[in-house]
Amino acid sequence: MNKRKMHDRIRSFIYTEGRTLPLETVLVLEAPLEIVINDTRRILIMCTPGMIRELVFGFLFTEGFVRDVSQVDRFDLKACPRPGGDEILEANVRISGWTERLGGVAEAGRSSYSSCGICGRDGFDNLAEGLGRVKSRQRFSMEVILTLPEKLSRLQPLYERTGGAHAAVVFDKHGAPVLRSEDMGRHNALDKVIGAALLEGVPREDKLLLSSGRASLEMILKTVKAGFPVFVALSRPTSRAVEAAKFYNVTLIDMAKDSNRIYSHVRRVDPTGS
């Protein structure tokens, strides 16, 4: 994880007991990141400037630009000053064997914002092109899964400071955290932790993903691409997410307000805790 600043202090006001008082508020940073592929393709992502290398590699993988991180021959990150004292992060990558037709997003100039995981894609029918079903037979104890939300609360330092960050965590079958990430956007947080798993060579077939955000279609597709068999979310999923989880053999669990609903492939969940 890099040491870039991920939050800032902003002067604000609070209304209390009939008065408006000045207050210093800590907010999560939102920064532009431009990914330049082979000096020809430019993609803009709004993100929180931490774990940038992991974010870029995870994004390139889950969006179909690379099939393996070994295809990335070069990665250079620099901060480019902008008028007014601002800066934009620029990640230059060289991908071996890459052509425009291999990219999963629309033509050059696509922008991806923190709340938008599939904005700018070539078309709905191309979202899951070439995606295979998850083949893992690993089972997970429900007793272990029930402990994960409380563990997550201790793995979100940025959220604790700002109240405005999402988290994604990889847990092993015993409930031990393996990798974690935070970002203003849930898609970015997921790409960061997937990128970290790829770069560190962490096996995914016996791990599960926990997200602080909602399980939507694109979140499930990223999970499938990375090969995780279980996705746990802290809020209710969308109907498309459930459909995708069923089709691609992902166990989707919702723990919103202790609902503990399992929407797909319940066979992977051991209710006895053995």
Short mmCIF file of C-alpha atoms in Angstrom, two decimals, residues 89-274:
data_model
loop_
_atom_site.label_atom_id
_atom_site.label_comp_id
_atom_site.label_asym_id
_atom_site.label_seq_id
_atom_site.Cartn_x
_atom_site.Cartn_y
_atom_site.Cartn_z
CA LEU A 89 -2.37 10.68 -11.19
CA GLU A 90 -1.25 9.04 -14.42
CA ALA A 91 -0.57 5.32 -14.65
CA ASN A 92 1.22 4.31 -17.84
CA VAL A 93 1.04 0.60 -18.60
CA ARG A 94 2.44 -1.50 -21.42
CA ILE A 95 0.42 -4.65 -22.13
CA SER A 96 1.94 -7.34 -24.32
CA GLY A 97 -0.32 -8.56 -27.10
CA TRP A 98 -2.98 -5.94 -26.40
CA THR A 99 -5.12 -4.46 -29.16
CA GLU A 100 -8.15 -2.16 -29.03
CA ARG A 101 -10.54 -5.05 -29.58
CA LEU A 102 -9.42 -6.73 -26.34
CA GLY A 103 -10.46 -3.84 -24.13
CA GLY A 104 -13.76 -4.25 -22.29
CA VAL A 105 -14.78 -0.59 -22.23
CA ALA A 106 -15.87 1.85 -24.89
CA GLU A 107 -13.60 3.91 -27.14
CA ALA A 108 -10.77 6.06 -25.81
CA GLY A 109 -11.76 8.70 -23.33
CA ARG A 110 -14.05 6.58 -21.17
CA SER A 111 -14.63 7.98 -17.68
CA SER A 112 -15.41 5.74 -14.71
CA TYR A 113 -16.70 7.36 -11.55
CA SER A 114 -16.77 5.97 -8.02
CA SER A 115 -20.43 4.93 -8.24
CA CYS A 116 -20.26 3.57 -11.77
CA GLY A 117 -18.83 0.14 -12.44
CA ILE A 118 -19.99 -0.43 -16.02
CA CYS A 119 -20.38 3.11 -17.40
CA GLY A 120 -19.05 3.37 -20.94
CA ARG A 121 -19.11 -0.34 -21.73
CA ASP A 122 -19.56 -1.36 -25.36
CA GLY A 123 -22.98 -2.88 -24.70
CA PHE A 124 -24.92 -4.93 -22.17
CA ASP A 125 -24.44 -8.16 -24.10
CA ASN A 126 -20.65 -7.77 -23.89
CA LEU A 127 -20.46 -7.44 -20.11
CA ALA A 128 -19.70 -11.10 -19.47
CA GLU A 129 -18.09 -12.01 -22.78
CA GLY A 130 -15.74 -14.97 -22.35
CA LEU A 131 -16.57 -15.39 -18.65
CA GLY A 132 -16.63 -18.93 -17.25
CA ARG A 133 -18.38 -20.33 -14.19
CA VAL A 134 -16.54 -20.52 -10.87
CA LYS A 135 -15.49 -24.15 -10.30
CA SER A 136 -14.53 -24.12 -6.61
CA ARG A 137 -16.05 -26.76 -4.31
CA GLN A 138 -14.77 -25.16 -1.12
CA ARG A 139 -17.31 -25.03 1.72
CA PHE A 140 -17.49 -22.32 4.38
CA SER A 141 -18.86 -22.46 7.91
CA MET A 142 -21.87 -20.21 8.54
CA GLU A 143 -20.56 -19.66 12.06
CA VAL A 144 -17.39 -18.18 10.56
CA ILE A 145 -19.32 -16.09 8.05
CA LEU A 146 -21.45 -14.61 10.84
CA THR A 147 -18.29 -13.20 12.47
CA LEU A 148 -17.17 -11.28 9.37
CA PRO A 149 -19.18 -8.04 9.71
CA GLU A 150 -17.74 -7.39 13.16
CA LYS A 151 -14.24 -8.14 11.87
CA LEU A 152 -14.79 -5.76 8.97
CA SER A 153 -15.52 -2.93 11.39
CA ARG A 154 -11.93 -3.26 12.64
CA LEU A 155 -10.46 -3.26 9.13
CA GLN A 156 -11.78 0.12 7.96
CA PRO A 157 -9.50 2.86 9.33
CA LEU A 158 -10.38 5.24 6.48
CA TYR A 159 -14.10 4.78 7.10
CA GLU A 160 -13.56 5.32 10.81
CA ARG A 161 -11.93 8.68 10.09
CA THR A 162 -14.21 9.89 7.31
CA GLY A 163 -17.46 7.93 7.37
CA GLY A 164 -17.30 7.91 3.58
CA ALA A 165 -15.27 4.92 2.37
CA HIS A 166 -16.14 1.42 1.16
CA ALA A 167 -14.07 -1.64 1.98
CA ALA A 168 -13.39 -5.00 0.36
CA VAL A 169 -11.71 -7.81 2.28
CA VAL A 170 -10.50 -11.28 1.33
CA PHE A 171 -11.01 -13.83 4.11
CA ASP A 172 -9.84 -17.43 4.28
CA LYS A 173 -12.17 -20.26 5.26
CA HIS A 174 -11.27 -19.81 8.93
CA GLY A 175 -12.34 -16.16 8.90
CA ALA A 176 -8.84 -14.69 8.95
CA PRO A 177 -8.39 -11.55 6.84
CA VAL A 178 -5.87 -12.06 4.04
CA LEU A 179 -6.11 -8.79 2.08
CA ARG A 180 -8.11 -5.59 2.49
CA SER A 181 -8.67 -2.30 0.71
CA GLU A 182 -10.66 0.93 1.06
CA ASP A 183 -11.86 3.47 -1.48
CA MET A 184 -14.61 6.01 -1.97
CA GLY A 185 -16.16 3.60 -4.49
CA ARG A 186 -17.14 -0.01 -3.88
CA HIS A 187 -16.06 -1.04 -7.40
CA ASN A 188 -12.64 0.50 -6.83
CA ALA A 189 -12.26 -1.18 -3.44
CA LEU A 190 -13.07 -4.52 -5.07
CA ASP A 191 -10.62 -3.95 -7.93
CA LYS A 192 -7.93 -2.99 -5.41
CA VAL A 193 -8.26 -6.16 -3.36
CA ILE A 194 -8.50 -8.32 -6.49
CA GLY A 195 -5.40 -6.61 -7.87
CA ALA A 196 -3.59 -7.28 -4.60
CA ALA A 197 -4.55 -10.96 -4.75
CA LEU A 198 -3.28 -11.23 -8.32
CA LEU A 199 -0.01 -9.43 -7.64
CA GLU A 200 0.70 -11.46 -4.49
CA GLY A 201 -0.31 -14.77 -6.04
CA VAL A 202 -3.02 -15.44 -3.46
CA PRO A 203 -5.20 -18.46 -4.39
CA ARG A 204 -8.85 -17.42 -4.69
CA GLU A 205 -10.70 -20.71 -5.02
CA ASP A 206 -10.71 -21.28 -1.23
CA LYS A 207 -11.33 -17.67 -0.15
CA LEU A 208 -14.38 -15.43 0.09
CA LEU A 209 -14.92 -11.75 -0.61
CA LEU A 210 -16.68 -9.37 1.76
CA SER A 211 -17.83 -5.96 0.55
CA SER A 212 -19.20 -3.13 2.65
CA GLY A 213 -21.35 -2.11 -0.31
CA ARG A 214 -24.24 -3.51 -2.29
CA ALA A 215 -23.82 -6.57 -4.51
CA SER A 216 -24.71 -5.43 -8.03
CA LEU A 217 -24.25 -7.13 -11.39
CA GLU A 218 -20.80 -5.70 -12.08
CA MET A 219 -19.58 -6.60 -8.58
CA ILE A 220 -20.54 -10.23 -9.16
CA LEU A 221 -18.92 -10.25 -12.61
CA LYS A 222 -15.66 -8.97 -11.11
CA THR A 223 -15.90 -11.69 -8.45
CA VAL A 224 -16.40 -14.36 -11.11
CA LYS A 225 -13.51 -13.04 -13.17
CA ALA A 226 -11.21 -13.32 -10.14
CA GLY A 227 -12.46 -16.82 -9.28
CA PHE A 228 -13.82 -16.23 -5.78
CA PRO A 229 -16.60 -18.73 -4.93
CA VAL A 230 -18.40 -16.64 -2.28
CA PHE A 231 -19.41 -12.97 -2.17
CA VAL A 232 -20.74 -11.52 1.09
CA ALA A 233 -22.31 -8.05 1.13
CA LEU A 234 -23.57 -5.92 3.99
CA SER A 235 -26.62 -4.71 2.08
CA ARG A 236 -29.28 -6.27 -0.12
CA PRO A 237 -28.21 -7.30 -3.64
CA THR A 238 -29.84 -6.30 -6.88
CA SER A 239 -31.93 -8.79 -8.83
CA ARG A 240 -29.33 -8.89 -11.61
CA ALA A 241 -26.63 -9.71 -9.07
CA VAL A 242 -28.62 -12.73 -7.89
CA GLU A 243 -29.21 -13.91 -11.46
CA ALA A 244 -25.51 -13.61 -12.27
CA ALA A 245 -24.47 -15.38 -9.05
CA LYS A 246 -26.79 -18.29 -9.83
CA PHE A 247 -25.56 -18.59 -13.41
CA TYR A 248 -21.84 -18.24 -12.68
CA ASN A 249 -21.82 -20.54 -9.65
CA VAL A 250 -21.12 -17.91 -6.99
CA THR A 251 -22.60 -18.17 -3.51
CA LEU A 252 -24.12 -14.76 -2.77
CA ILE A 253 -24.85 -13.86 0.85
CA ASP A 254 -26.50 -10.72 2.20
CA MET A 255 -25.90 -9.77 5.84
CA ALA A 256 -27.89 -6.54 5.86
CA LYS A 257 -29.13 -5.94 9.41
CA ASP A 258 -28.52 -9.58 10.34
CA SER A 259 -30.73 -10.88 7.54
CA ASN A 260 -28.23 -13.65 6.68
CA ARG A 261 -29.89 -14.48 3.37
CA ILE A 262 -28.23 -16.88 0.95
CA TYR A 263 -29.40 -16.34 -2.63
CA SER A 264 -27.43 -18.89 -4.62
CA HIS A 265 -25.52 -22.16 -4.33
CA VAL A 266 -26.27 -22.74 -0.66
CA ARG A 267 -24.35 -26.04 -0.81
CA ARG A 268 -21.12 -24.12 -0.14
CA VAL A 269 -22.39 -22.97 3.26
CA ASP A 270 -22.08 -25.41 6.15
CA PRO A 271 -24.81 -24.52 8.69
CA THR A 272 -23.37 -26.77 11.39
CA GLY A 273 -20.07 -24.91 11.55
CA SER A 274 -18.07 -28.11 11.23
#
